[in-house]
């Protein structure tokens, strides 16, 4: 399965809404779709698992949705600390994990 | 929870390296583990996965036949043996705890592997 993320870069201002897309080349079990945030020089941070469940400590401005081949990460009101790269990831029992290429959210 | 990688460094093409990841702060035997890498300026690439009891192992196609993942539950450690290294294996290698196949919830700080002559 190949994951495609769009857009490649999203230029927004603090307070704006960010909508990030992750599309799979074939249907994915939504239980195994995750989203990560990565800031420069840091390890990735798991934000969302099971397509829509936030991990502990993740603010509720982050939400995940979707099923089948189309998934979305939404950040309702961007805070300064949200400017980062976001990756989607899926797991398949036959092949392991696949990451998408990432969406960079930068300051407009 | 803490994951600490070690063993990275500079190696010539065709060479070998063994990475280690020491885990603490959780019951290591209860979790599957992964290695993920990130080439300079690039995205994340999953490398390998090992079940808690080592009964199931997966590799990315890009490393299959060259890399070997293993773990020692008595030492709370997971390892990645890397043989026949290529320039394109240059990356920061992260050890990450598997969250029931739903993602990776804890990551180490990474160890840099540079393959160059």
mmCIF file of C-alpha atoms in Angstrom:
data_model
loop_
_atom_site.group_PDB
_atom_site.id
_atom_site.type_symbol
_atom_site.label_atom_id
_atom_site.label_comp_id
_atom_site.label_asym_id
_atom_site.label_seq_id
_atom_site.Cartn_x
_atom_site.Cartn_y
_atom_site.Cartn_z
ATOM 1 C CA UNK A 1 0.000 0.000 0.000
ATOM 2 C CA UNK A 2 1.267 3.463 -0.936
ATOM 3 C CA UNK A 3 0.213 6.502 1.081
ATOM 4 C CA UNK A 4 -0.015 9.889 -0.624
ATOM 5 C CA UNK A 5 -0.274 13.082 1.413
ATOM 6 C CA UNK A 6 -1.503 16.436 0.192
ATOM 7 C CA UNK A 7 -0.684 19.185 0.025
ATOM 8 C CA UNK A 8 3.067 18.870 0.275
ATOM 9 C CA UNK A 9 3.254 22.212 2.031
ATOM 10 C CA UNK A 10 0.489 24.166 3.701
ATOM 11 C CA UNK A 11 1.180 27.833 4.431
ATOM 12 C CA UNK A 12 -1.175 29.213 7.050
ATOM 13 C CA UNK A 13 -1.346 31.813 9.802
ATOM 14 C CA UNK A 14 -1.800 31.122 13.522
ATOM 15 C CA UNK A 15 -5.483 30.772 14.315
ATOM 16 C CA UNK A 16 -6.356 29.351 10.901
ATOM 17 C CA UNK A 17 -7.708 25.877 10.235
ATOM 18 C CA UNK A 18 -5.446 23.229 8.693
ATOM 19 C CA UNK A 19 -6.793 20.282 6.737
ATOM 20 C CA UNK A 20 -4.287 17.585 5.784
ATOM 21 C CA UNK A 21 -5.110 14.672 3.520
ATOM 22 C CA UNK A 22 -3.758 11.120 3.417
ATOM 23 C CA UNK A 23 -4.859 8.844 0.603
ATOM 24 C CA UNK A 24 -4.075 5.119 0.375
ATOM 25 C CA UNK A 25 -3.593 3.192 -2.857
ATOM 26 C CA UNK A 26 -6.045 0.582 -1.574
ATOM 27 C CA UNK A 27 -8.460 0.327 1.310
ATOM 28 C CA UNK A 28 -6.877 0.480 4.762
ATOM 29 C CA UNK A 29 -8.215 -0.868 8.038
ATOM 30 C CA UNK A 30 -8.877 2.405 9.864
ATOM 31 C CA UNK A 31 -7.828 0.768 13.135
ATOM 32 C CA UNK A 32 -4.286 0.889 11.787
ATOM 33 C CA UNK A 33 -4.092 4.445 10.468
ATOM 34 C CA UNK A 34 -2.032 6.890 12.512
ATOM 35 C CA UNK A 35 -0.819 10.485 12.324
ATOM 36 C CA UNK A 36 2.463 11.902 13.632
ATOM 37 C CA UNK A 37 3.892 15.359 14.178
ATOM 38 C CA UNK A 38 7.599 16.005 13.789
ATOM 39 C CA UNK A 39 9.447 19.201 14.595
ATOM 40 C CA UNK A 40 13.010 19.932 13.421
ATOM 41 C CA UNK A 41 15.632 17.993 15.339
ATOM 42 C CA UNK A 42 13.028 15.976 17.241
ATOM 43 C CA UNK A 43 11.669 12.460 17.034
ATOM 44 C CA UNK A 44 8.139 12.053 15.699
ATOM 45 C CA UNK A 45 5.221 12.251 18.119
ATOM 46 C CA UNK A 46 2.159 10.048 17.781
ATOM 47 C CA UNK A 47 -0.928 12.283 17.611
ATOM 48 C CA UNK A 48 -3.744 10.089 16.334
ATOM 49 C CA UNK A 49 -4.213 6.320 16.172
ATOM 50 C CA UNK A 50 -7.076 4.255 14.887
ATOM 51 C CA UNK A 51 -7.758 7.107 12.429
ATOM 52 C CA UNK A 52 -9.543 9.257 15.019
ATOM 53 C CA UNK A 53 -8.308 8.572 18.571
ATOM 54 C CA UNK A 54 -6.023 11.156 20.154
ATOM 55 C CA UNK A 55 -3.124 9.941 22.257
ATOM 56 C CA UNK A 56 -2.786 11.194 25.812
ATOM 57 C CA UNK A 57 -1.863 14.839 26.031
ATOM 58 C CA UNK A 58 -2.754 15.770 22.462
ATOM 59 C CA UNK A 59 -4.901 18.924 22.411
ATOM 60 C CA UNK A 60 -8.458 18.569 21.177
ATOM 61 C CA UNK A 61 -7.800 21.024 18.338
ATOM 62 C CA UNK A 62 -6.299 17.984 16.599
ATOM 63 C CA UNK A 63 -8.791 15.546 15.113
ATOM 64 C CA UNK A 64 -8.608 12.651 12.688
ATOM 65 C CA UNK A 65 -11.263 11.217 10.442
ATOM 66 C CA UNK A 66 -11.784 9.040 7.422
ATOM 67 C CA UNK A 67 -12.084 5.465 6.285
ATOM 68 C CA UNK A 68 -11.280 3.237 3.359
ATOM 69 C CA UNK A 69 -8.705 5.098 1.276
ATOM 70 C CA UNK A 70 -9.221 8.702 2.421
ATOM 71 C CA UNK A 71 -8.165 10.084 5.785
ATOM 72 C CA UNK A 72 -7.902 13.600 7.150
ATOM 73 C CA UNK A 73 -6.062 15.311 9.981
ATOM 74 C CA UNK A 74 -7.640 18.604 10.997
ATOM 75 C CA UNK A 75 -6.137 21.254 13.242
ATOM 76 C CA UNK A 76 -8.976 23.629 14.059
ATOM 77 C CA UNK A 77 -6.956 26.679 15.187
ATOM 78 C CA UNK A 78 -3.260 26.630 14.564
ATOM 79 C CA UNK A 79 -1.061 27.486 17.509
ATOM 80 C CA UNK A 80 2.582 28.563 17.008
ATOM 81 C CA UNK A 81 3.788 25.167 18.235
ATOM 82 C CA UNK A 82 1.747 23.330 15.580
ATOM 83 C CA UNK A 83 3.958 24.397 12.696
ATOM 84 C CA UNK A 84 5.716 21.157 11.863
ATOM 85 C CA UNK A 85 5.702 18.214 9.458
ATOM 86 C CA UNK A 86 2.850 15.726 9.715
ATOM 87 C CA UNK A 87 3.006 12.111 8.565
ATOM 88 C CA UNK A 88 0.303 9.521 8.174
ATOM 89 C CA UNK A 89 1.130 5.850 8.651
ATOM 90 C CA UNK A 90 -0.648 2.577 8.165
ATOM 91 C CA UNK A 91 0.023 -0.978 9.303
ATOM 92 C CA UNK A 92 -0.611 -4.175 7.403
ATOM 93 C CA UNK A 93 -0.095 -7.598 8.924
ATOM 94 C CA UNK A 94 1.589 -8.877 5.764
ATOM 95 C CA UNK A 95 3.961 -6.038 5.070
ATOM 96 C CA UNK A 96 4.496 -3.988 8.216
ATOM 97 C CA UNK A 97 4.264 -0.221 8.335
ATOM 98 C CA UNK A 98 4.155 2.431 5.620
ATOM 99 C CA UNK A 99 4.577 6.168 6.091
ATOM 100 C CA UNK A 100 3.277 8.857 3.819
ATOM 101 C CA UNK A 101 5.732 11.455 2.466
ATOM 102 C CA UNK A 102 4.562 14.129 4.897
ATOM 103 C CA UNK A 103 2.852 17.520 4.820
ATOM 104 C CA UNK A 104 4.768 20.535 6.059
ATOM 105 C CA UNK A 105 2.645 23.143 7.805
ATOM 106 C CA UNK A 106 4.541 26.392 7.819
ATOM 107 C CA UNK A 107 3.833 29.959 8.829
ATOM 108 C CA UNK A 108 2.424 32.180 6.117
ATOM 109 C CA UNK B 1 9.286 5.437 29.231
ATOM 110 C CA UNK B 2 12.738 5.884 27.790
ATOM 111 C CA UNK B 3 14.361 4.503 24.659
ATOM 112 C CA UNK B 4 18.057 5.142 24.096
ATOM 113 C CA UNK B 5 19.725 4.193 20.831
ATOM 114 C CA UNK B 6 23.443 3.689 20.391
ATOM 115 C CA UNK B 7 25.895 2.225 17.911
ATOM 116 C CA UNK B 8 25.659 4.699 15.063
ATOM 117 C CA UNK B 9 28.669 6.136 13.313
ATOM 118 C CA UNK B 10 30.606 6.369 10.070
ATOM 119 C CA UNK B 11 31.011 3.183 8.069
ATOM 120 C CA UNK B 12 32.265 2.468 4.564
ATOM 121 C CA UNK B 13 29.974 1.090 1.858
ATOM 122 C CA UNK B 14 29.727 -2.661 2.206
ATOM 123 C CA UNK B 15 30.467 -2.467 5.909
ATOM 124 C CA UNK B 16 28.438 -3.517 8.922
ATOM 125 C CA UNK B 17 27.086 -1.898 12.037
ATOM 126 C CA UNK B 18 24.986 -3.008 14.996
ATOM 127 C CA UNK B 19 22.540 -0.605 16.574
ATOM 128 C CA UNK B 20 21.198 -1.068 20.083
ATOM 129 C CA UNK B 21 18.160 0.364 21.818
ATOM 130 C CA UNK B 22 17.909 0.197 25.594
ATOM 131 C CA UNK B 23 14.389 0.438 26.950
ATOM 132 C CA UNK B 24 13.280 1.436 30.427
ATOM 133 C CA UNK B 25 10.225 2.617 32.279
ATOM 134 C CA UNK B 26 7.807 0.014 30.976
ATOM 135 C CA UNK B 27 7.348 -3.747 30.814
ATOM 136 C CA UNK B 28 9.507 -4.459 27.782
ATOM 137 C CA UNK B 29 8.218 -7.999 27.307
ATOM 138 C CA UNK B 30 4.723 -6.660 26.748
ATOM 139 C CA UNK B 31 5.512 -4.609 23.665
ATOM 140 C CA UNK B 32 6.511 -5.096 20.078
ATOM 141 C CA UNK B 33 9.278 -2.838 18.807
ATOM 142 C CA UNK B 34 10.271 -1.088 15.591
ATOM 143 C CA UNK B 35 13.182 0.590 13.881
ATOM 144 C CA UNK B 36 12.420 3.620 11.730
ATOM 145 C CA UNK B 37 14.932 5.716 9.806
ATOM 146 C CA UNK B 38 15.058 9.186 8.341
ATOM 147 C CA UNK B 39 17.584 10.193 5.713
ATOM 148 C CA UNK B 40 18.864 13.778 5.963
ATOM 149 C CA UNK B 41 16.121 16.178 4.930
ATOM 150 C CA UNK B 42 13.761 13.342 3.997
ATOM 151 C CA UNK B 43 10.680 11.666 5.411
ATOM 152 C CA UNK B 44 10.238 8.726 7.723
ATOM 153 C CA UNK B 45 10.869 5.177 6.517
ATOM 154 C CA UNK B 46 9.875 2.159 8.581
ATOM 155 C CA UNK B 47 12.717 -0.383 8.627
ATOM 156 C CA UNK B 48 11.805 -3.369 10.778
ATOM 157 C CA UNK B 49 9.387 -4.743 13.379
ATOM 158 C CA UNK B 50 9.731 -7.482 15.992
ATOM 159 C CA UNK B 51 6.980 -9.040 18.074
ATOM 160 C CA UNK B 52 7.366 -9.040 21.864
ATOM 161 C CA UNK B 53 8.360 -12.690 21.886
ATOM 162 C CA UNK B 54 10.337 -12.458 18.599
ATOM 163 C CA UNK B 55 7.804 -14.779 16.955
ATOM 164 C CA UNK B 56 7.021 -12.364 14.123
ATOM 165 C CA UNK B 57 9.510 -10.170 12.286
ATOM 166 C CA UNK B 58 8.971 -7.859 9.329
ATOM 167 C CA UNK B 59 11.403 -5.913 7.177
ATOM 168 C CA UNK B 60 11.017 -3.186 4.617
ATOM 169 C CA UNK B 61 11.890 -4.388 1.131
ATOM 170 C CA UNK B 62 14.776 -1.896 1.026
ATOM 171 C CA UNK B 63 16.638 -3.715 3.826
ATOM 172 C CA UNK B 64 15.417 -7.293 3.491
ATOM 173 C CA UNK B 65 18.326 -9.740 3.377
ATOM 174 C CA UNK B 66 20.795 -7.162 4.701
ATOM 175 C CA UNK B 67 19.392 -6.110 8.094
ATOM 176 C CA UNK B 68 18.466 -8.342 11.036
ATOM 177 C CA UNK B 69 16.353 -7.260 13.974
ATOM 178 C CA UNK B 70 16.551 -9.055 17.304
ATOM 179 C CA UNK B 71 15.769 -8.464 20.949
ATOM 180 C CA UNK B 72 16.939 -9.612 24.349
ATOM 181 C CA UNK B 73 14.056 -9.374 26.789
ATOM 182 C CA UNK B 74 16.358 -10.110 29.708
ATOM 183 C CA UNK B 75 18.322 -6.962 28.854
ATOM 184 C CA UNK B 76 15.308 -4.861 27.808
ATOM 185 C CA UNK B 77 17.006 -4.213 24.503
ATOM 186 C CA UNK B 78 16.327 -4.403 20.791
ATOM 187 C CA UNK B 79 19.020 -4.523 18.146
ATOM 188 C CA UNK B 80 19.466 -3.912 14.436
ATOM 189 C CA UNK B 81 22.327 -5.651 12.709
ATOM 190 C CA UNK B 82 23.053 -3.907 9.416
ATOM 191 C CA UNK B 83 25.230 -5.617 6.791
ATOM 192 C CA UNK B 84 26.210 -4.695 3.233
ATOM 193 C CA UNK B 85 25.569 -1.041 3.983
ATOM 194 C CA UNK B 86 24.942 1.338 1.096
ATOM 195 C CA UNK B 87 25.134 5.105 0.724
ATOM 196 C CA UNK B 88 21.339 5.227 0.769
ATOM 197 C CA UNK B 89 21.262 3.678 4.249
ATOM 198 C CA UNK B 90 22.625 6.964 5.636
ATOM 199 C CA UNK B 91 20.001 8.180 8.090
ATOM 200 C CA UNK B 92 19.043 8.794 11.665
ATOM 201 C CA UNK B 93 17.780 5.481 13.017
ATOM 202 C CA UNK B 94 15.034 5.601 15.623
ATOM 203 C CA UNK B 95 13.888 2.867 17.943
ATOM 204 C CA UNK B 96 10.130 3.099 18.595
ATOM 205 C CA UNK B 97 7.684 1.233 20.799
ATOM 206 C CA UNK B 98 4.760 -0.327 18.982
ATOM 207 C CA UNK B 99 1.321 0.649 20.202
ATOM 208 C CA UNK B 100 -0.596 -2.555 19.430
ATOM 209 C CA UNK B 101 0.045 -2.154 15.672
ATOM 210 C CA UNK B 102 -1.866 1.132 15.787
ATOM 211 C CA UNK B 103 1.202 3.316 15.728
ATOM 212 C CA UNK B 104 4.435 3.983 17.585
ATOM 213 C CA UNK B 105 3.867 5.800 20.833
ATOM 214 C CA UNK B 106 7.381 6.304 22.188
ATOM 215 C CA UNK B 107 10.541 7.060 20.261
ATOM 216 C CA UNK B 108 14.208 7.334 21.102
ATOM 217 C CA UNK B 109 16.316 10.346 20.209
ATOM 218 C CA UNK B 110 17.854 8.524 17.257
ATOM 219 C CA UNK B 111 21.372 7.519 16.278
ATOM 220 C CA UNK B 112 23.042 8.717 13.084
ATOM 221 C CA UNK B 113 24.455 6.203 10.642
ATOM 222 C CA UNK B 114 26.617 7.610 7.868
ATOM 223 C CA UNK B 115 27.687 5.329 5.032
ATOM 224 C CA UNK B 116 30.488 6.937 3.096
ATOM 225 C CA UNK B 117 33.928 6.199 1.741
#
